[in-house]
Structure formats: C-alpha cells, structure tokens
C-alpha cells in the first residue's frame, strides 16, 4: 500500500559539524566545506494517529529510517531535475521524553537531516525556509500491511468490518501501517500546518488496487492480469485466512454431528472412531445431509415446536370467544 504523509521542518537551520560534513561528502562527487552548504532538520512522520486514523508503528519508522537515507527532496511532487532542492544525509528515529501519542504511548518521530548547496539559484528558497514560509514537506512510502488495531486483520487484503474511529470493547479502531517496503519521495509542498505539536499530516492515503481487486476485475472483463510480489503475498494471506475460517466451521459441524449421532445411536468405541474418520473427509454440506439422515426426529421436533406457538395462540383466542358476552 502506498502512503502519502506530511511532516515539517523543525528548525530554521542546522549547525554543520565535522560528522555531518563527512556524511554529506559521502553523497557528493567532490568534498564541500560547511560554508558552501545549508542544512536543516525535517520531521518526516511519527507514531501518532493522524487524521486518517492511521499510525506508523516504531518498527516501521525504523525501517523507513534506512529507506529515506539519500533520498532527494523535490518541490510539489514534480519529479523533474530542476525541482531537486535538497538531499537527506542522515535519518534516525527519535524519542521525545515526556511526550506521548494519542494512545498514551511514548512518542517517536522519524527525523531527517537534509542539505542544500548555497547558490544564487536557491538563495530565495533558503530565505523562505529561514522565514518559516516554506516548512511543510510531504513524504511518500510503501508499506506491506495495514493492520486493524481491533482484530489484527490486514486491511490491504480484506476489510474486517471495523469502523475507523469507533471503539470496540474499549479498543479504538485505527490502522497500523506496518512493514515498510520503500520510501520513494519527500517534497516541499504549499500546505498549511494542520496538526498540533508541529506535526502535519496530509489528508488521504493513496491506495492502489490490490491483488484481489485486480483478479475480480480481470474475471469481470475476462482479461489477463499481472500481479507483483507484494500482491502475491496479499493473495496468499487472504487464502490462508479463508482456509482457516473454513476449517473452523467444518470442525464445528463435525463436532456437532458426532455429538448428535453418538448420543442417539449409542455406537461402540470402534464404530465411533470409524465414524469420526469418515467425517474427516466430508464437507460441511455433506455433514448437514448426513445429520438429516441420522437425526430426522430432531428436525421434526424443531418443525413442530415452531408451529406450537401459533396453535396455542389460536386456542386461547377460541377460548376467549366462548366466554365473550
């Protein structure tokens, strides 16, 4: 699943130490001096719940710290060479002591250090950063799972029915973005700050069709379809979940049929064992038919019971009529 989230600059400028300079020069073709560079820190994303009721877990933030290293900052999501403005040279997951997220958990954020080369061409851009005019950035990344906080189901594979923002048995429903796969952009954008504590999140999270949706569409149009490795994993997980659910239903039907037949027929131990082995090879529908054969009296009793109440009501009505003056 592709995600687009917002962050912001958390300081106007950054002192360039020797360690910073060494990290920057590993990304350049020649060595630059501190006077030639302009550096700043960027809060890319965090483990708080955003406006879309989504949250990166700390493990995913750590994965993103490796993926964002060396990524170029562009402007307005336009992937053109003339829009390249800065490059990330250091990323880390930082804890803010005493600060907690919306769940009351310790607050963690993905903090990046980026550099720009001081030139006449970008002098105005640096001035806008210093003035606090240009401070919002939008980051794009891909995660493998979107986990429901209530039931643990992967929403990328199949919707579980839990509604975001609702509370179930004391649990708030939100989506946990888990297992980062790629970090492909961060961009300066002209978006006003919309989050407290200097954290800005961008509304919306782009979701491309997953493997299941592609297969349904291909079946409807009778066309072929290509699915990638991530979508193959989603289909595998979906099939495993369906098989587990089906097996639970089948076991419940087998257990119910065994109890009914054994209590009514009084089989000996050997017959019970053989009967159970036979049920292991039957579907739920076949076991239902078998129950109708072995336990017809129960079905008749159920039918008679369902008709008993109307008959009783009719009798009461006739009795009342007899005493009516």
Tab-separated table of C-alpha atoms in Angstrom:
chain	number	residue	atom	x	y	z
A	1	UNK	CA	0.000	0.000	0.000
A	2	UNK	CA	1.310	3.431	-0.949
A	3	UNK	CA	1.082	6.162	1.688
A	4	UNK	CA	1.462	9.904	1.427
A	5	UNK	CA	2.038	11.628	4.768
A	6	UNK	CA	3.142	15.110	5.734
A	7	UNK	CA	5.793	16.427	8.034
A	8	UNK	CA	7.588	19.737	8.540
A	9	UNK	CA	10.854	21.450	9.201
A	10	UNK	CA	11.559	21.556	12.915
A	11	UNK	CA	14.242	24.222	12.901
A	12	UNK	CA	15.333	27.036	10.620
A	13	UNK	CA	18.890	25.903	10.140
A	14	UNK	CA	21.336	23.343	11.469
A	15	UNK	CA	24.926	23.739	12.565
A	16	UNK	CA	27.137	21.665	10.302
A	17	UNK	CA	29.614	19.732	12.387
A	18	UNK	CA	32.502	17.617	11.191
A	19	UNK	CA	30.435	14.427	11.450
A	20	UNK	CA	27.661	15.984	9.377
A	21	UNK	CA	30.144	17.133	6.776
A	22	UNK	CA	31.608	13.660	6.435
A	23	UNK	CA	28.165	12.121	5.894
A	24	UNK	CA	27.278	14.733	3.298
A	25	UNK	CA	30.515	14.292	1.368
A	26	UNK	CA	29.874	10.561	1.018
A	27	UNK	CA	26.908	11.549	-1.197
A	28	UNK	CA	28.719	14.190	-3.280
A	29	UNK	CA	31.178	13.865	-6.162
A	30	UNK	CA	33.595	16.328	-4.539
A	31	UNK	CA	34.142	17.460	-0.993
A	32	UNK	CA	32.201	20.509	0.156
A	33	UNK	CA	33.025	22.851	3.008
A	34	UNK	CA	30.494	23.807	5.665
A	35	UNK	CA	30.295	27.356	4.252
A	36	UNK	CA	29.049	26.013	0.918
A	37	UNK	CA	26.133	24.112	2.459
A	38	UNK	CA	22.835	24.847	4.147
A	39	UNK	CA	21.382	22.118	6.401
A	40	UNK	CA	18.081	21.674	8.196
A	41	UNK	CA	16.132	19.016	10.087
A	42	UNK	CA	12.837	17.560	8.911
A	43	UNK	CA	10.203	15.638	10.839
A	44	UNK	CA	9.042	13.137	8.212
A	45	UNK	CA	6.453	11.083	10.148
A	46	UNK	CA	5.759	9.688	13.622
A	47	UNK	CA	3.905	7.034	15.615
A	48	UNK	CA	0.904	9.215	16.406
A	49	UNK	CA	-2.584	8.579	14.987
A	50	UNK	CA	-3.235	11.012	12.142
A	51	UNK	CA	-6.387	12.452	10.592
A	52	UNK	CA	-6.855	9.301	8.531
A	53	UNK	CA	-6.831	7.215	11.725
A	54	UNK	CA	-3.530	5.663	10.652
A	55	UNK	CA	-0.349	5.133	12.622
A	56	UNK	CA	3.194	4.019	11.821
A	57	UNK	CA	4.490	1.601	14.434
A	58	UNK	CA	8.016	2.131	15.751
A	59	UNK	CA	9.374	-0.870	13.848
A	60	UNK	CA	8.170	0.623	10.572
A	61	UNK	CA	9.645	4.012	11.441
A	62	UNK	CA	12.995	2.273	11.977
A	63	UNK	CA	12.719	0.589	8.572
A	64	UNK	CA	11.892	3.930	6.962
A	65	UNK	CA	14.979	5.490	8.526
A	66	UNK	CA	17.113	3.244	6.327
A	67	UNK	CA	14.946	3.694	3.234
A	68	UNK	CA	14.891	7.517	3.293
A	69	UNK	CA	18.657	7.881	3.584
A	70	UNK	CA	19.999	9.574	0.452
A	71	UNK	CA	16.565	10.443	-0.963
A	72	UNK	CA	16.301	13.732	-2.843
A	73	UNK	CA	13.836	16.422	-1.800
A	74	UNK	CA	11.798	17.865	-4.650
A	75	UNK	CA	9.138	20.547	-4.987
A	76	UNK	CA	5.373	19.983	-5.313
A	77	UNK	CA	5.822	16.267	-6.095
A	78	UNK	CA	7.136	17.101	-9.573
A	79	UNK	CA	9.897	14.541	-10.300
A	80	UNK	CA	11.964	16.814	-12.526
A	81	UNK	CA	15.654	17.540	-12.245
A	82	UNK	CA	15.051	21.287	-11.957
A	83	UNK	CA	12.792	20.638	-8.939
A	84	UNK	CA	15.506	18.915	-6.936
A	85	UNK	CA	16.264	21.045	-3.904
A	86	UNK	CA	17.889	19.021	-1.146
A	87	UNK	CA	19.076	15.563	-0.151
A	88	UNK	CA	18.744	13.595	3.097
A	89	UNK	CA	22.116	12.617	4.555
A	90	UNK	CA	21.096	11.331	7.988
A	91	UNK	CA	17.885	9.756	9.373
A	92	UNK	CA	17.016	8.443	12.808
A	93	UNK	CA	14.033	7.558	14.970
A	94	UNK	CA	13.981	9.897	17.945
A	95	UNK	CA	12.087	9.719	21.215
A	96	UNK	CA	10.741	12.914	22.791
A	97	UNK	CA	10.944	12.388	26.590
A	98	UNK	CA	7.697	13.193	28.383
A	99	UNK	CA	5.698	13.365	25.170
A	100	UNK	CA	3.107	10.694	24.312
A	101	UNK	CA	0.942	9.989	21.287
A	102	UNK	CA	-2.862	9.824	21.184
A	103	UNK	CA	-2.752	6.320	22.678
A	104	UNK	CA	-0.667	7.400	25.655
A	105	UNK	CA	2.388	5.585	24.291
A	106	UNK	CA	5.892	7.111	24.173
A	107	UNK	CA	6.137	9.435	21.189
A	108	UNK	CA	8.637	8.613	18.430
A	109	UNK	CA	9.319	10.521	15.219
A	110	UNK	CA	11.385	9.936	12.100
A	111	UNK	CA	13.832	12.855	11.955
A	112	UNK	CA	15.944	13.522	8.884
A	113	UNK	CA	18.818	15.879	8.241
A	114	UNK	CA	18.973	17.350	4.746
A	115	UNK	CA	21.451	19.587	2.944
A	116	UNK	CA	21.335	22.119	0.127
A	117	UNK	CA	24.171	23.808	-1.732
A	118	UNK	CA	24.261	27.583	-1.252
A	119	UNK	CA	23.908	29.093	-4.737
A	120	UNK	CA	22.380	32.184	-6.256
A	121	UNK	CA	19.643	29.999	-7.745
A	122	UNK	CA	18.369	28.693	-4.393
A	123	UNK	CA	19.094	31.771	-2.263
A	124	UNK	CA	15.395	32.680	-2.183
A	125	UNK	CA	14.447	29.104	-1.229
A	126	UNK	CA	16.824	29.171	1.725
A	127	UNK	CA	15.434	32.561	2.726
A	128	UNK	CA	11.873	31.158	2.614
A	129	UNK	CA	12.941	28.290	4.866
A	130	UNK	CA	14.590	30.713	7.281
A	131	UNK	CA	11.450	32.883	7.312
A	132	UNK	CA	9.206	29.912	8.071
A	133	UNK	CA	7.307	30.306	4.795
A	134	UNK	CA	8.482	27.049	3.285
A	135	UNK	CA	8.300	24.457	6.056
A	136	UNK	CA	5.814	21.709	5.119
A	137	UNK	CA	7.004	18.572	3.384
A	138	UNK	CA	5.134	15.551	2.123
A	139	UNK	CA	6.676	12.091	2.169
A	140	UNK	CA	5.693	9.057	0.141
A	141	UNK	CA	6.343	5.464	1.101
A	142	UNK	CA	5.007	1.956	0.708
A	143	UNK	CA	4.028	-0.474	3.491
A	144	UNK	CA	3.139	-4.153	3.217
A	145	UNK	CA	0.357	-4.309	5.811
A	146	UNK	CA	-2.438	-2.052	7.077
A	147	UNK	CA	-3.439	-3.780	10.303
A	148	UNK	CA	-6.731	-3.219	12.117
A	149	UNK	CA	-5.990	-2.313	15.741
A	150	UNK	CA	-9.076	-4.225	16.939
A	151	UNK	CA	-8.822	-7.627	15.245
A	152	UNK	CA	-5.341	-7.629	13.697
A	153	UNK	CA	-6.599	-8.276	10.156
A	154	UNK	CA	-4.676	-6.860	7.202
A	155	UNK	CA	-6.984	-4.281	5.584
A	156	UNK	CA	-4.947	-4.453	2.366
A	157	UNK	CA	-6.228	-7.994	1.873
A	158	UNK	CA	-9.773	-7.913	3.188
A	159	UNK	CA	-11.889	-5.377	5.067
A	160	UNK	CA	-12.697	-6.659	8.548
A	161	UNK	CA	-15.809	-4.550	9.107
A	162	UNK	CA	-14.449	-2.484	11.989
A	163	UNK	CA	-15.043	1.242	11.506
A	164	UNK	CA	-12.139	3.643	11.938
A	165	UNK	CA	-12.591	5.925	14.926
A	166	UNK	CA	-15.103	3.648	16.647
A	167	UNK	CA	-14.414	1.933	19.984
A	168	UNK	CA	-14.914	-1.838	20.364
A	169	UNK	CA	-14.762	-3.294	23.890
A	170	UNK	CA	-12.597	-0.386	24.965
A	171	UNK	CA	-10.303	-0.604	21.900
A	172	UNK	CA	-10.066	2.335	19.495
A	173	UNK	CA	-10.203	1.273	15.857
A	174	UNK	CA	-7.365	2.662	13.749
A	175	UNK	CA	-4.994	1.333	11.093
A	176	UNK	CA	-1.418	0.378	11.923
A	177	UNK	CA	0.909	0.896	8.947
A	178	UNK	CA	3.402	-1.957	9.239
A	179	UNK	CA	6.477	-3.302	7.445
A	180	UNK	CA	7.890	-0.561	5.207
A	181	UNK	CA	8.790	-1.686	1.702
A	182	UNK	CA	10.036	1.508	0.054
A	183	UNK	CA	10.488	5.230	0.580
A	184	UNK	CA	10.300	6.950	-2.766
A	185	UNK	CA	9.926	10.688	-2.217
A	186	UNK	CA	9.800	13.703	0.042
A	187	UNK	CA	8.684	17.005	-1.310
A	188	UNK	CA	8.240	20.630	-0.288
A	189	UNK	CA	4.552	21.498	-0.574
A	190	UNK	CA	2.451	24.618	-0.023
A	191	UNK	CA	0.139	23.123	2.614
A	192	UNK	CA	-0.795	24.977	5.825
A	193	UNK	CA	0.067	23.386	9.154
A	194	UNK	CA	-2.880	21.272	10.335
A	195	UNK	CA	-1.550	19.229	13.238
A	196	UNK	CA	-0.600	20.144	16.775
A	197	UNK	CA	2.921	19.932	18.226
A	198	UNK	CA	4.425	20.867	14.864
A	199	UNK	CA	3.315	17.692	13.161
A	200	UNK	CA	1.434	17.989	9.894
A	201	UNK	CA	-0.308	15.076	8.258
A	202	UNK	CA	-1.716	15.155	4.774
A	203	UNK	CA	-5.317	14.013	4.411
A	204	UNK	CA	-5.735	10.965	2.271
A	205	UNK	CA	-3.676	7.900	1.659
A	206	UNK	CA	-3.473	6.697	-1.934
A	207	UNK	CA	-4.455	3.077	-2.262
A	208	UNK	CA	-3.903	1.247	-5.481
A	209	UNK	CA	-5.934	-1.804	-6.407
A	210	UNK	CA	-4.662	-4.850	-4.563
A	211	UNK	CA	-4.304	-8.347	-5.976
A	212	UNK	CA	-7.834	-9.418	-5.035
A	213	UNK	CA	-9.421	-6.413	-6.713
A	214	UNK	CA	-7.315	-6.975	-9.825
A	215	UNK	CA	-8.432	-10.599	-10.049
A	216	UNK	CA	-12.116	-9.654	-9.692
A	217	UNK	CA	-11.691	-7.016	-12.385
A	218	UNK	CA	-9.905	-9.487	-14.666
A	219	UNK	CA	-12.677	-12.052	-14.153
A	220	UNK	CA	-15.344	-9.463	-14.945
A	221	UNK	CA	-13.632	-8.260	-18.117
A	222	UNK	CA	-12.218	-11.716	-18.987
A	223	UNK	CA	-8.756	-10.236	-19.427
A	224	UNK	CA	-5.366	-11.293	-18.152
A	225	UNK	CA	-3.740	-9.639	-15.162
A	226	UNK	CA	-0.221	-9.076	-13.817
A	227	UNK	CA	0.366	-9.105	-10.059
A	228	UNK	CA	3.605	-8.221	-8.297
A	229	UNK	CA	5.316	-9.892	-5.340
A	230	UNK	CA	3.507	-7.762	-2.758
A	231	UNK	CA	0.109	-8.574	-4.288
A	232	UNK	CA	1.024	-12.267	-4.412
A	233	UNK	CA	1.734	-12.132	-0.686
A	234	UNK	CA	-1.635	-10.462	-0.089
A	235	UNK	CA	-3.440	-13.189	-2.029
A	236	UNK	CA	-1.573	-15.880	-0.124
A	237	UNK	CA	-2.562	-14.324	3.203
A	238	UNK	CA	-6.186	-13.999	2.087
A	239	UNK	CA	-6.339	-17.645	1.024
A	240	UNK	CA	-4.759	-18.762	4.298
A	241	UNK	CA	-7.306	-16.760	6.295
A	242	UNK	CA	-10.203	-18.182	4.295
A	243	UNK	CA	-8.898	-21.726	4.694
A	244	UNK	CA	-8.540	-21.250	8.445
A	245	UNK	CA	-12.079	-19.884	8.719
A	246	UNK	CA	-13.492	-22.732	6.620
A	247	UNK	CA	-11.649	-25.306	8.695
A	248	UNK	CA	-13.058	-23.851	11.913
A	249	UNK	CA	-16.594	-24.073	10.527
A	250	UNK	CA	-16.002	-27.628	9.324
A	251	UNK	CA	-14.647	-28.727	12.708
A	252	UNK	CA	-17.627	-27.188	14.481
A	253	UNK	CA	-20.042	-29.035	12.152
A	254	UNK	CA	-18.137	-32.307	12.683
A	255	UNK	CA	-18.189	-31.910	16.458
A	256	UNK	CA	-21.921	-31.188	16.482
A	257	UNK	CA	-22.731	-34.163	14.234
A	258	UNK	CA	-20.592	-36.540	16.316
A	259	UNK	CA	-22.364	-35.474	19.499
A	260	UNK	CA	-25.823	-35.898	17.938
A	261	UNK	CA	-25.156	-39.283	16.341
A	262	UNK	CA	-23.274	-40.796	19.291
A	263	UNK	CA	-25.966	-39.719	21.762
A	264	UNK	CA	-28.745	-41.157	19.607
A	265	UNK	CA	-27.186	-44.297	18.164
A	266	UNK	CA	-25.006	-45.421	21.037
A	267	UNK	CA	-22.139	-46.629	18.873
A	268	UNK	CA	-19.331	-48.589	20.463
A	269	UNK	CA	-15.841	-47.118	20.663
A	270	UNK	CA	-14.639	-48.696	17.426
A	271	UNK	CA	-17.682	-47.535	15.475
A	272	UNK	CA	-17.309	-44.031	16.909
A	273	UNK	CA	-13.701	-43.924	15.767
A	274	UNK	CA	-14.535	-45.140	12.248
A	275	UNK	CA	-17.458	-42.733	12.022
A	276	UNK	CA	-15.186	-39.837	13.037
A	277	UNK	CA	-12.595	-40.823	10.425
A	278	UNK	CA	-15.334	-40.798	7.788
A	279	UNK	CA	-16.412	-37.290	8.814
A	280	UNK	CA	-12.849	-36.055	8.358
A	281	UNK	CA	-13.312	-36.407	4.591
A	282	UNK	CA	-16.748	-34.755	4.346
A	283	UNK	CA	-17.641	-31.153	3.600
A	284	UNK	CA	-19.964	-29.057	5.749
A	285	UNK	CA	-22.788	-29.610	3.244
A	286	UNK	CA	-22.288	-33.382	3.250
A	287	UNK	CA	-22.295	-33.480	7.057
A	288	UNK	CA	-25.531	-31.489	7.054
A	289	UNK	CA	-27.152	-34.082	4.773
A	290	UNK	CA	-25.839	-36.868	6.983
A	291	UNK	CA	-27.370	-35.208	10.039
A	292	UNK	CA	-30.753	-35.125	8.306
A	293	UNK	CA	-30.444	-38.888	7.719
A	294	UNK	CA	-29.328	-39.836	11.215
A	295	UNK	CA	-31.382	-37.291	13.180
A	296	UNK	CA	-34.728	-36.827	11.360
A	297	UNK	CA	-36.672	-36.835	14.639
A	298	UNK	CA	-34.878	-33.685	15.845
A	299	UNK	CA	-35.774	-31.884	12.618
A	300	UNK	CA	-39.410	-32.969	13.047
A	301	UNK	CA	-39.422	-31.792	16.660
A	302	UNK	CA	-37.970	-28.429	15.650
A	303	UNK	CA	-40.676	-28.023	13.000
A	304	UNK	CA	-43.428	-28.990	15.451
A	305	UNK	CA	-42.071	-26.586	18.054
A	306	UNK	CA	-42.076	-23.714	15.562
A	307	UNK	CA	-45.785	-24.380	14.885
A	308	UNK	CA	-46.758	-24.854	18.527
A	309	UNK	CA	-46.928	-21.189	19.437
A	310	UNK	CA	-49.422	-20.139	16.710
A	311	UNK	CA	-51.632	-23.123	17.597
A	312	UNK	CA	-51.590	-22.131	21.249
A	313	UNK	CA	-52.474	-18.569	20.379
A	314	UNK	CA	-55.361	-19.827	18.244
A	315	UNK	CA	-56.644	-21.989	21.133
A	316	UNK	CA	-56.510	-19.012	23.512
A	317	UNK	CA	-58.405	-16.893	21.046
A	318	UNK	CA	-61.161	-19.550	20.697
A	319	UNK	CA	-61.408	-19.832	24.477
A	320	UNK	CA	-61.833	-16.099	24.848
A	321	UNK	CA	-64.599	-16.142	22.250
A	322	UNK	CA	-66.526	-18.812	24.202
A	323	UNK	CA	-66.689	-16.541	27.264
A	324	UNK	CA	-67.412	-13.375	25.357
A	325	UNK	CA	-70.811	-11.785	26.244
